[in-house]
């Protein structure tokens, strides 16, 4: 059953703590997205990787957020230090090659990590 | 960047009614997807439809890429159709990121 897997599903943490969210893309998918969903802002793109290289992280607050792909089966999104305004649902999505101008593929989403910072 | 607008923002239907949701985008795209976010928050793929028409059961979608819009049709709506419907597009150029619209919140009442 090919699916994008995100862990943890829920996370409650205190302000100032480090938070790490993990994503396992669908096997063989070489494109990974991180999105944040809030009531006010909708679905915002935070970072975008292809073949493990970051292509666009312009939507991500650089002072506290970082995103990496240590290998093809794992993407991470880290917040340090966390703040109450970071409370949101964070989604990971993956797309199969060839994702690009001539690509004809769709993206699939994980179930999300619901983060609450108190 | 590309702008993606969806209408209507909210829709309330009686079970059995039909509806049409619209997605307008401001630039040429080579990918357009429709998603349903169910009440549990899951984003479910409905259609990959950069152009043309597709049907899947009670749902169908049409994209007219040259006029920069897509339509999602829901026929004989059921309470399980409730949730938020998003379209997302990918431009022909640039970094090929997937940009989401603002969504249409649908409530189907029995």
Tab-separated table of C-alpha atoms in Angstrom:
chain	number	residue	atom	x	y	z
A	1	UNK	CA	0.000	0.000	0.000
A	2	UNK	CA	1.919	3.017	-1.265
A	3	UNK	CA	1.401	6.013	0.915
A	4	UNK	CA	3.227	8.985	2.401
A	5	UNK	CA	3.847	8.374	6.094
A	6	UNK	CA	4.233	11.196	8.597
A	7	UNK	CA	5.235	10.978	12.239
A	8	UNK	CA	4.180	11.939	14.796
A	9	UNK	CA	0.495	12.413	14.022
A	10	UNK	CA	0.046	14.742	16.981
A	11	UNK	CA	2.551	16.747	18.987
A	12	UNK	CA	2.004	19.045	21.947
A	13	UNK	CA	5.058	20.924	23.130
A	14	UNK	CA	5.995	23.899	25.223
A	15	UNK	CA	7.164	27.144	23.731
A	16	UNK	CA	10.917	27.147	23.193
A	17	UNK	CA	11.233	23.405	22.676
A	18	UNK	CA	12.608	21.789	19.523
A	19	UNK	CA	10.146	19.945	17.316
A	20	UNK	CA	11.080	17.462	14.607
A	21	UNK	CA	8.530	16.133	12.139
A	22	UNK	CA	9.330	13.238	9.833
A	23	UNK	CA	8.062	12.131	6.465
A	24	UNK	CA	8.610	8.966	4.487
A	25	UNK	CA	7.728	9.618	0.851
A	26	UNK	CA	6.259	6.957	-1.402
A	27	UNK	CA	9.024	4.621	-2.563
A	28	UNK	CA	10.459	5.860	-5.836
A	29	UNK	CA	9.107	9.387	-5.497
A	30	UNK	CA	11.865	11.957	-5.906
A	31	UNK	CA	9.916	15.149	-5.165
A	32	UNK	CA	8.915	16.109	-1.627
A	33	UNK	CA	6.886	19.070	-0.379
A	34	UNK	CA	6.246	20.429	3.120
A	35	UNK	CA	3.051	22.445	3.625
A	36	UNK	CA	1.566	24.152	6.663
A	37	UNK	CA	-2.182	24.518	7.065
A	38	UNK	CA	-3.826	27.087	9.313
A	39	UNK	CA	-7.332	28.501	9.326
A	40	UNK	CA	-6.046	31.977	8.471
A	41	UNK	CA	-3.464	31.146	5.785
A	42	UNK	CA	-4.775	27.982	4.202
A	43	UNK	CA	-2.198	25.601	2.708
A	44	UNK	CA	1.198	27.308	2.471
A	45	UNK	CA	4.228	25.744	0.838
A	46	UNK	CA	7.210	25.772	3.198
A	47	UNK	CA	9.833	23.761	1.290
A	48	UNK	CA	10.244	21.716	-1.861
A	49	UNK	CA	12.895	19.076	-2.595
A	50	UNK	CA	13.784	17.199	-5.746
A	51	UNK	CA	16.266	14.332	-5.655
A	52	UNK	CA	16.961	15.338	-2.015
A	53	UNK	CA	18.118	18.829	-3.011
A	54	UNK	CA	16.176	21.841	-1.731
A	55	UNK	CA	14.740	23.777	-4.670
A	56	UNK	CA	12.585	26.323	-2.922
A	57	UNK	CA	12.262	27.111	0.760
A	58	UNK	CA	11.197	30.721	0.344
A	59	UNK	CA	8.003	30.083	2.300
A	60	UNK	CA	9.832	28.931	5.383
A	61	UNK	CA	10.859	31.217	8.282
A	62	UNK	CA	14.620	30.666	8.119
A	63	UNK	CA	15.452	31.779	11.633
A	64	UNK	CA	13.675	28.874	13.300
A	65	UNK	CA	12.689	26.356	10.622
A	66	UNK	CA	14.909	23.936	8.748
A	67	UNK	CA	14.119	21.157	6.281
A	68	UNK	CA	16.371	18.343	5.151
A	69	UNK	CA	16.357	15.043	3.274
A	70	UNK	CA	19.126	12.946	4.805
A	71	UNK	CA	18.234	10.145	2.414
A	72	UNK	CA	15.649	9.296	-0.245
A	73	UNK	CA	13.322	7.667	2.281
A	74	UNK	CA	13.264	10.408	4.913
A	75	UNK	CA	12.450	14.105	4.957
A	76	UNK	CA	12.515	16.142	8.160
A	77	UNK	CA	11.118	19.501	9.198
A	78	UNK	CA	12.543	21.001	12.360
A	79	UNK	CA	11.423	23.992	14.390
A	80	UNK	CA	13.808	25.388	16.992
A	81	UNK	CA	12.710	27.149	19.101
A	82	UNK	CA	8.987	26.577	18.679
A	83	UNK	CA	6.452	29.347	19.283
A	84	UNK	CA	2.661	29.299	19.792
A	85	UNK	CA	2.159	30.812	16.313
A	86	UNK	CA	3.696	27.643	14.837
A	87	UNK	CA	0.625	25.682	15.904
A	88	UNK	CA	-0.809	24.209	12.712
A	89	UNK	CA	-1.116	21.005	10.735
A	90	UNK	CA	2.042	20.209	8.781
A	91	UNK	CA	1.642	18.092	5.654
A	92	UNK	CA	4.238	16.284	3.624
A	93	UNK	CA	3.568	15.307	0.012
A	94	UNK	CA	5.554	13.390	-2.571
A	95	UNK	CA	5.464	13.207	-6.349
A	96	UNK	CA	6.911	10.638	-8.699
A	97	UNK	CA	9.399	11.397	-11.468
A	98	UNK	CA	9.409	13.014	-13.905
A	99	UNK	CA	8.088	15.922	-11.869
A	100	UNK	CA	8.745	18.990	-13.975
A	101	UNK	CA	7.846	20.847	-17.122
A	102	UNK	CA	7.342	17.637	-19.075
A	103	UNK	CA	6.213	15.667	-16.078
A	104	UNK	CA	2.806	14.109	-16.028
A	105	UNK	CA	2.530	13.095	-12.401
A	106	UNK	CA	0.499	13.974	-9.358
A	107	UNK	CA	1.372	14.604	-5.723
A	108	UNK	CA	0.107	12.520	-2.806
A	109	UNK	CA	-0.213	13.727	0.767
A	110	UNK	CA	0.476	12.198	4.132
A	111	UNK	CA	-2.007	12.409	6.995
A	112	UNK	CA	-0.295	15.378	8.556
A	113	UNK	CA	1.238	16.238	11.916
A	114	UNK	CA	-0.974	18.370	14.143
A	115	UNK	CA	1.364	20.569	16.185
A	116	UNK	CA	0.246	22.501	19.242
A	117	UNK	CA	2.728	24.804	20.942
A	118	UNK	CA	1.616	26.018	24.370
B	1	UNK	CA	3.654	34.050	-8.125
B	2	UNK	CA	0.660	32.309	-9.594
B	3	UNK	CA	-2.728	33.126	-8.056
B	4	UNK	CA	-5.343	30.416	-7.571
B	5	UNK	CA	-8.870	31.391	-6.619
B	6	UNK	CA	-11.753	29.108	-5.870
B	7	UNK	CA	-15.454	29.805	-5.762
B	8	UNK	CA	-17.755	29.715	-3.987
B	9	UNK	CA	-15.906	29.845	-0.649
B	10	UNK	CA	-18.780	28.090	1.114
B	11	UNK	CA	-21.594	25.898	-0.123
B	12	UNK	CA	-24.479	24.231	1.682
B	13	UNK	CA	-26.447	21.551	-0.129
B	14	UNK	CA	-29.285	19.232	0.583
B	15	UNK	CA	-28.426	15.589	0.046
B	16	UNK	CA	-29.117	14.635	-3.557
B	17	UNK	CA	-28.399	18.072	-5.018
B	18	UNK	CA	-25.797	18.805	-7.691
B	19	UNK	CA	-23.060	21.432	-7.503
B	20	UNK	CA	-20.248	23.006	-9.498
B	21	UNK	CA	-17.026	24.258	-7.919
B	22	UNK	CA	-14.704	26.551	-9.833
B	23	UNK	CA	-10.940	27.101	-9.810
B	24	UNK	CA	-9.396	30.064	-11.636
B	25	UNK	CA	-5.631	30.461	-12.057
B	26	UNK	CA	-3.559	33.364	-13.269
B	27	UNK	CA	-0.841	31.697	-15.351
B	28	UNK	CA	-0.225	28.741	-17.659
B	29	UNK	CA	-0.079	25.425	-15.830
B	30	UNK	CA	0.990	21.890	-16.667
B	31	UNK	CA	-0.565	20.206	-13.672
B	32	UNK	CA	-3.883	20.687	-11.940
B	33	UNK	CA	-5.161	18.492	-9.161
B	34	UNK	CA	-8.412	18.460	-7.200
B	35	UNK	CA	-8.321	17.288	-3.590
B	36	UNK	CA	-10.982	16.609	-0.994
B	37	UNK	CA	-10.050	17.305	2.614
B	38	UNK	CA	-12.405	15.228	4.714
B	39	UNK	CA	-13.592	16.169	8.219
B	40	UNK	CA	-10.649	14.189	9.660
B	41	UNK	CA	-8.201	16.401	7.805
B	42	UNK	CA	-6.997	13.907	5.207
B	43	UNK	CA	-6.209	15.266	1.746
B	44	UNK	CA	-7.571	12.801	-0.781
B	45	UNK	CA	-6.691	12.910	-4.451
B	46	UNK	CA	-9.747	13.294	-6.654
B	47	UNK	CA	-8.426	14.174	-10.088
B	48	UNK	CA	-5.198	14.900	-11.895
B	49	UNK	CA	-6.513	16.988	-14.787
B	50	UNK	CA	-4.211	19.510	-16.516
B	51	UNK	CA	-6.668	19.588	-19.428
B	52	UNK	CA	-9.797	17.883	-20.694
B	53	UNK	CA	-12.532	16.078	-18.812
B	54	UNK	CA	-12.486	13.135	-16.433
B	55	UNK	CA	-15.185	11.320	-14.530
B	56	UNK	CA	-15.088	9.134	-11.458
B	57	UNK	CA	-18.465	7.983	-10.237
B	58	UNK	CA	-20.544	10.962	-9.146
B	59	UNK	CA	-17.632	13.331	-9.587
B	60	UNK	CA	-16.303	14.793	-12.786
B	61	UNK	CA	-13.865	17.551	-13.622
B	62	UNK	CA	-13.098	19.708	-16.613
B	63	UNK	CA	-10.050	21.912	-17.153
B	64	UNK	CA	-9.881	24.495	-19.931
B	65	UNK	CA	-6.197	25.344	-19.740
B	66	UNK	CA	-6.318	28.029	-22.444
B	67	UNK	CA	-8.925	29.943	-20.433
B	68	UNK	CA	-7.248	29.196	-17.096
B	69	UNK	CA	-10.023	27.546	-15.173
B	70	UNK	CA	-11.178	24.178	-13.944
B	71	UNK	CA	-14.573	22.954	-12.771
B	72	UNK	CA	-15.437	20.152	-10.376
B	73	UNK	CA	-18.939	18.721	-10.638
B	74	UNK	CA	-20.567	16.803	-7.815
B	75	UNK	CA	-23.818	15.065	-8.675
B	76	UNK	CA	-26.324	13.519	-6.298
B	77	UNK	CA	-24.357	14.788	-3.318
B	78	UNK	CA	-24.073	12.690	-0.168
B	79	UNK	CA	-23.246	13.681	3.400
B	80	UNK	CA	-19.858	11.995	2.970
B	81	UNK	CA	-19.026	14.613	0.320
B	82	UNK	CA	-18.787	17.238	3.080
B	83	UNK	CA	-15.399	18.796	3.643
B	84	UNK	CA	-13.142	21.237	1.829
B	85	UNK	CA	-12.308	20.945	-1.855
B	86	UNK	CA	-8.973	22.310	-3.042
B	87	UNK	CA	-7.503	22.745	-6.455
B	88	UNK	CA	-3.726	22.939	-6.792
B	89	UNK	CA	-1.703	23.941	-9.837
B	90	UNK	CA	1.842	23.726	-11.078
B	91	UNK	CA	3.202	26.349	-13.450
B	92	UNK	CA	4.785	25.587	-16.814
B	93	UNK	CA	7.993	27.314	-15.748
B	94	UNK	CA	10.068	27.918	-12.669
B	95	UNK	CA	10.477	25.583	-9.743
B	96	UNK	CA	7.411	23.454	-10.499
B	97	UNK	CA	5.956	23.795	-7.050
B	98	UNK	CA	2.327	22.947	-6.342
B	99	UNK	CA	0.272	25.988	-5.331
B	100	UNK	CA	-3.080	25.581	-3.616
B	101	UNK	CA	-6.251	27.562	-3.988
B	102	UNK	CA	-8.243	28.942	-1.098
B	103	UNK	CA	-10.689	26.049	-1.056
B	104	UNK	CA	-14.468	25.574	-1.150
B	105	UNK	CA	-16.066	24.374	2.078
B	106	UNK	CA	-18.986	22.080	1.329
B	107	UNK	CA	-21.618	20.951	3.792
B	108	UNK	CA	-24.153	18.378	2.643
B	109	UNK	CA	-27.078	18.007	4.989
B	110	UNK	CA	-29.368	14.962	5.138
